[in-house]
C-alpha positions as a Python dict, from the first residue, in 0.01 Angstrom:
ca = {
    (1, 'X'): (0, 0, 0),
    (2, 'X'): (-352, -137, -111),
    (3, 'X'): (-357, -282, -460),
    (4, 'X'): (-716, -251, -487),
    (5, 'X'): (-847, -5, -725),
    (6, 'X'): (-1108, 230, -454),
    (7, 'X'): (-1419, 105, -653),
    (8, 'X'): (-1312, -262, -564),
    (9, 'X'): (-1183, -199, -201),
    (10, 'X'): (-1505, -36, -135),
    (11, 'X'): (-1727, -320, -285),
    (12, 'X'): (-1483, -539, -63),
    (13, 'X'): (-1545, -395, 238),
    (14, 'X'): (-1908, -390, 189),
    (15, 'X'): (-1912, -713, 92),
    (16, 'X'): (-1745, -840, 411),
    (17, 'X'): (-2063, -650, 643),
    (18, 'X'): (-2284, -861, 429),
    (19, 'X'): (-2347, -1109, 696),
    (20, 'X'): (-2379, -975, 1013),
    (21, 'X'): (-2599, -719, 834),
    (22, 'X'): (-2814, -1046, 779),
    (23, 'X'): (-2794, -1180, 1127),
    (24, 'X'): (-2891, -789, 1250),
    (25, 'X'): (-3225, -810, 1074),
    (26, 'X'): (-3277, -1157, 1228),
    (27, 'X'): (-3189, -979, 1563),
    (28, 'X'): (-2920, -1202, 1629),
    (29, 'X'): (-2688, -951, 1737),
    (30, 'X'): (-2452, -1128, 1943),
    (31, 'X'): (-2350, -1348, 1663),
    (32, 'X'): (-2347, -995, 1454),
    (33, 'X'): (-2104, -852, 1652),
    (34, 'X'): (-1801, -1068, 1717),
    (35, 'X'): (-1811, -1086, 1317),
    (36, 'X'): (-1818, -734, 1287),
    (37, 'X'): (-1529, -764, 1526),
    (38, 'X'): (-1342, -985, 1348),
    (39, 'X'): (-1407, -762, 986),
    (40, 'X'): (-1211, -450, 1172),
    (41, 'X'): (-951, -671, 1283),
    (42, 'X'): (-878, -776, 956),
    (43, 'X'): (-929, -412, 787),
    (44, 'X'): (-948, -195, 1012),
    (45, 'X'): (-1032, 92, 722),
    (46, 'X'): (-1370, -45, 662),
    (47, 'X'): (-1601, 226, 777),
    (48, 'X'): (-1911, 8, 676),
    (49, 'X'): (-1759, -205, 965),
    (50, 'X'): (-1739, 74, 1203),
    (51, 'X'): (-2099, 208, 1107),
    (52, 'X'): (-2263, -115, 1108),
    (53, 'X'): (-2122, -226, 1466),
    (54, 'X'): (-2204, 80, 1605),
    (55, 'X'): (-2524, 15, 1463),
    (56, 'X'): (-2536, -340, 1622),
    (57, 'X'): (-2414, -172, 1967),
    (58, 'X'): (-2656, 114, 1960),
    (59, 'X'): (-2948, -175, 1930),
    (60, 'X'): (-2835, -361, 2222),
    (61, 'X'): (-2822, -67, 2465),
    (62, 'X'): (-2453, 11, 2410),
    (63, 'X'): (-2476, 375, 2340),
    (64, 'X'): (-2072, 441, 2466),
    (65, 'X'): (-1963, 192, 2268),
    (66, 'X'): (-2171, 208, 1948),
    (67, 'X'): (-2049, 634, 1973),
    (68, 'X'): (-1680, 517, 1962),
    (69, 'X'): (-1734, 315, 1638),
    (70, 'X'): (-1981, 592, 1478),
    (71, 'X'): (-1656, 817, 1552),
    (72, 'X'): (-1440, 608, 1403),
    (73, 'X'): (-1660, 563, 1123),
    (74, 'X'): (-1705, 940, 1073),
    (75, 'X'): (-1291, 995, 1142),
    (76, 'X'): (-1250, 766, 826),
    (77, 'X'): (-1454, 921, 593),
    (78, 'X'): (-1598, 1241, 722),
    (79, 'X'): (-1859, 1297, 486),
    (80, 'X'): (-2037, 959, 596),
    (81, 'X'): (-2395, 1104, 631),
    (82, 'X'): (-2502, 791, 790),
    (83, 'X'): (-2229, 785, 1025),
    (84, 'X'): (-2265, 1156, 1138),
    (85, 'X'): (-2624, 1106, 1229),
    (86, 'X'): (-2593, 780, 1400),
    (87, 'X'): (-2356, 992, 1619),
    (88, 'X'): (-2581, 1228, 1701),
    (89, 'X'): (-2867, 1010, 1782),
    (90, 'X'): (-2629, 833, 2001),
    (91, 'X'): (-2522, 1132, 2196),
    (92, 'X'): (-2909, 1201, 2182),
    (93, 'X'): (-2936, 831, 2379),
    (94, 'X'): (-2652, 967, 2580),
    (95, 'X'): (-2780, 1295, 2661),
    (96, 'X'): (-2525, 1477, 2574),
    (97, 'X'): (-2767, 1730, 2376),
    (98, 'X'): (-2527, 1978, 2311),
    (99, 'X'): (-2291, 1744, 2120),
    (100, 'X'): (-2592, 1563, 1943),
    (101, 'X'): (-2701, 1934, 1817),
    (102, 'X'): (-2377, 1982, 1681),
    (103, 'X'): (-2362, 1642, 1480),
    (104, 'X'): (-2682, 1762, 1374),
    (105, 'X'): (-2563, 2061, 1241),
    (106, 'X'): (-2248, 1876, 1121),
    (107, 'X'): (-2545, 1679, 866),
    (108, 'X'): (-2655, 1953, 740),
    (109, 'X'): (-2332, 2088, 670),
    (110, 'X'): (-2261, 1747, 437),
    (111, 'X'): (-2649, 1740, 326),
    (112, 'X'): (-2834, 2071, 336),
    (113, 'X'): (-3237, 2010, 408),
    (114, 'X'): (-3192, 1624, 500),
    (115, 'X'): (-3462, 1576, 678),
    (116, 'X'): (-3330, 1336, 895),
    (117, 'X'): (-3081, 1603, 1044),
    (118, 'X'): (-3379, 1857, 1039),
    (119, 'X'): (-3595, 1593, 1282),
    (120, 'X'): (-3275, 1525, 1525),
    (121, 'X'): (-3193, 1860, 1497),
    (122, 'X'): (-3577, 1940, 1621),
    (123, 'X'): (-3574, 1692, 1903),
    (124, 'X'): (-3277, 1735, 2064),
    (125, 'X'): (-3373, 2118, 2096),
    (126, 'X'): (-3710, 2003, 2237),
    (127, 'X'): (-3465, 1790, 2482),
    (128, 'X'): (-3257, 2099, 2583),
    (129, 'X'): (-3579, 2266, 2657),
    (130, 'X'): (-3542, 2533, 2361),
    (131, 'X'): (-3864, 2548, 2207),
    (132, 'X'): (-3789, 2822, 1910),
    (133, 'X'): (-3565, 2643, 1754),
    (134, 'X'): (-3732, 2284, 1787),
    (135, 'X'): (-3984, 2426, 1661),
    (136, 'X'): (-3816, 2624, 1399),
    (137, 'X'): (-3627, 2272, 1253),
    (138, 'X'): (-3966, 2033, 1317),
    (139, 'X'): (-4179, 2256, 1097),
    (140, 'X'): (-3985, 2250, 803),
    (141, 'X'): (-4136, 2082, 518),
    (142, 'X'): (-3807, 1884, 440),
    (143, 'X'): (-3822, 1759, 807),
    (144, 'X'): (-4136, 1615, 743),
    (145, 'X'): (-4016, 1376, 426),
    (146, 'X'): (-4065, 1051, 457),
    (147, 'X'): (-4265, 1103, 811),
    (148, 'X'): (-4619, 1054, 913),
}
């Protein structure tokens, strides 16, 4: 059993993505990665590990790979926003629509009106060619937050 009061653990575990966050903003992924890696081997719990590799993944083209570690990220702690959305951009990458919708709608079920979910939501409808409802998600004003 952990000893670690959750607060701590979860300071821990972000903590120990620290790092290769660093080395991802100096696009230096593959020294990111093996870190990363190396985190989940140690604790493999840490779904800031799971997200952030996926995220690493997802920028080097590795959309099947970055999708298992967003899933295992989301398995952990299934309310992970973040985690949920990187999903469904990746299935977006993937085209696998259908399943990016539904992470999509999965968002909004865990944040009602993020926009974020609103804009995937929009363009992976354009993407399965259904205009109404791209439309419908795009041209709500919370979709537009944050976007020029």
């Amino acid at each position: 059993m952990d000893e670690q009061p959750d607060d701590a653990r979860d300071a821990a575990r972000w903590q120990a993505v620290e790092e290769p966050l660093e080395l991802l903003r100096e696009e230096r992924a593959d020294e990111a990665i093996p870190m990363l890696r190396a985190t989940l081997e140690r604790d493999p719990g840490n779904v800031y590990g799971h997200y952030v590799l996926g995220t690493a993944l997802a920028g080097e083209g590795k959309h099947g790979p970055a999708l298992a570690a967003f899933l295992e990220a989301e398995a952990r702690a299934p309310g992970y926003l973040g985690a949920v959305l990187a999903k469904g951009w990746c299935l977006h990458e993937l085209e696998r629509f259908a399943d990016a919708a539904r992470a999509g709608l999965r968002a909004l079920e865990i944040r009602p009106e993020d926009p974020d979910a609103l804009y995937l939501l929009g363009v992976t409808y354009a993407e399965m060619g259904d205009r109404r409802q791209a439309i419908a998600h795009l041209e709500r004003p919370e979709a537009r937050a944050g976007r020029v």
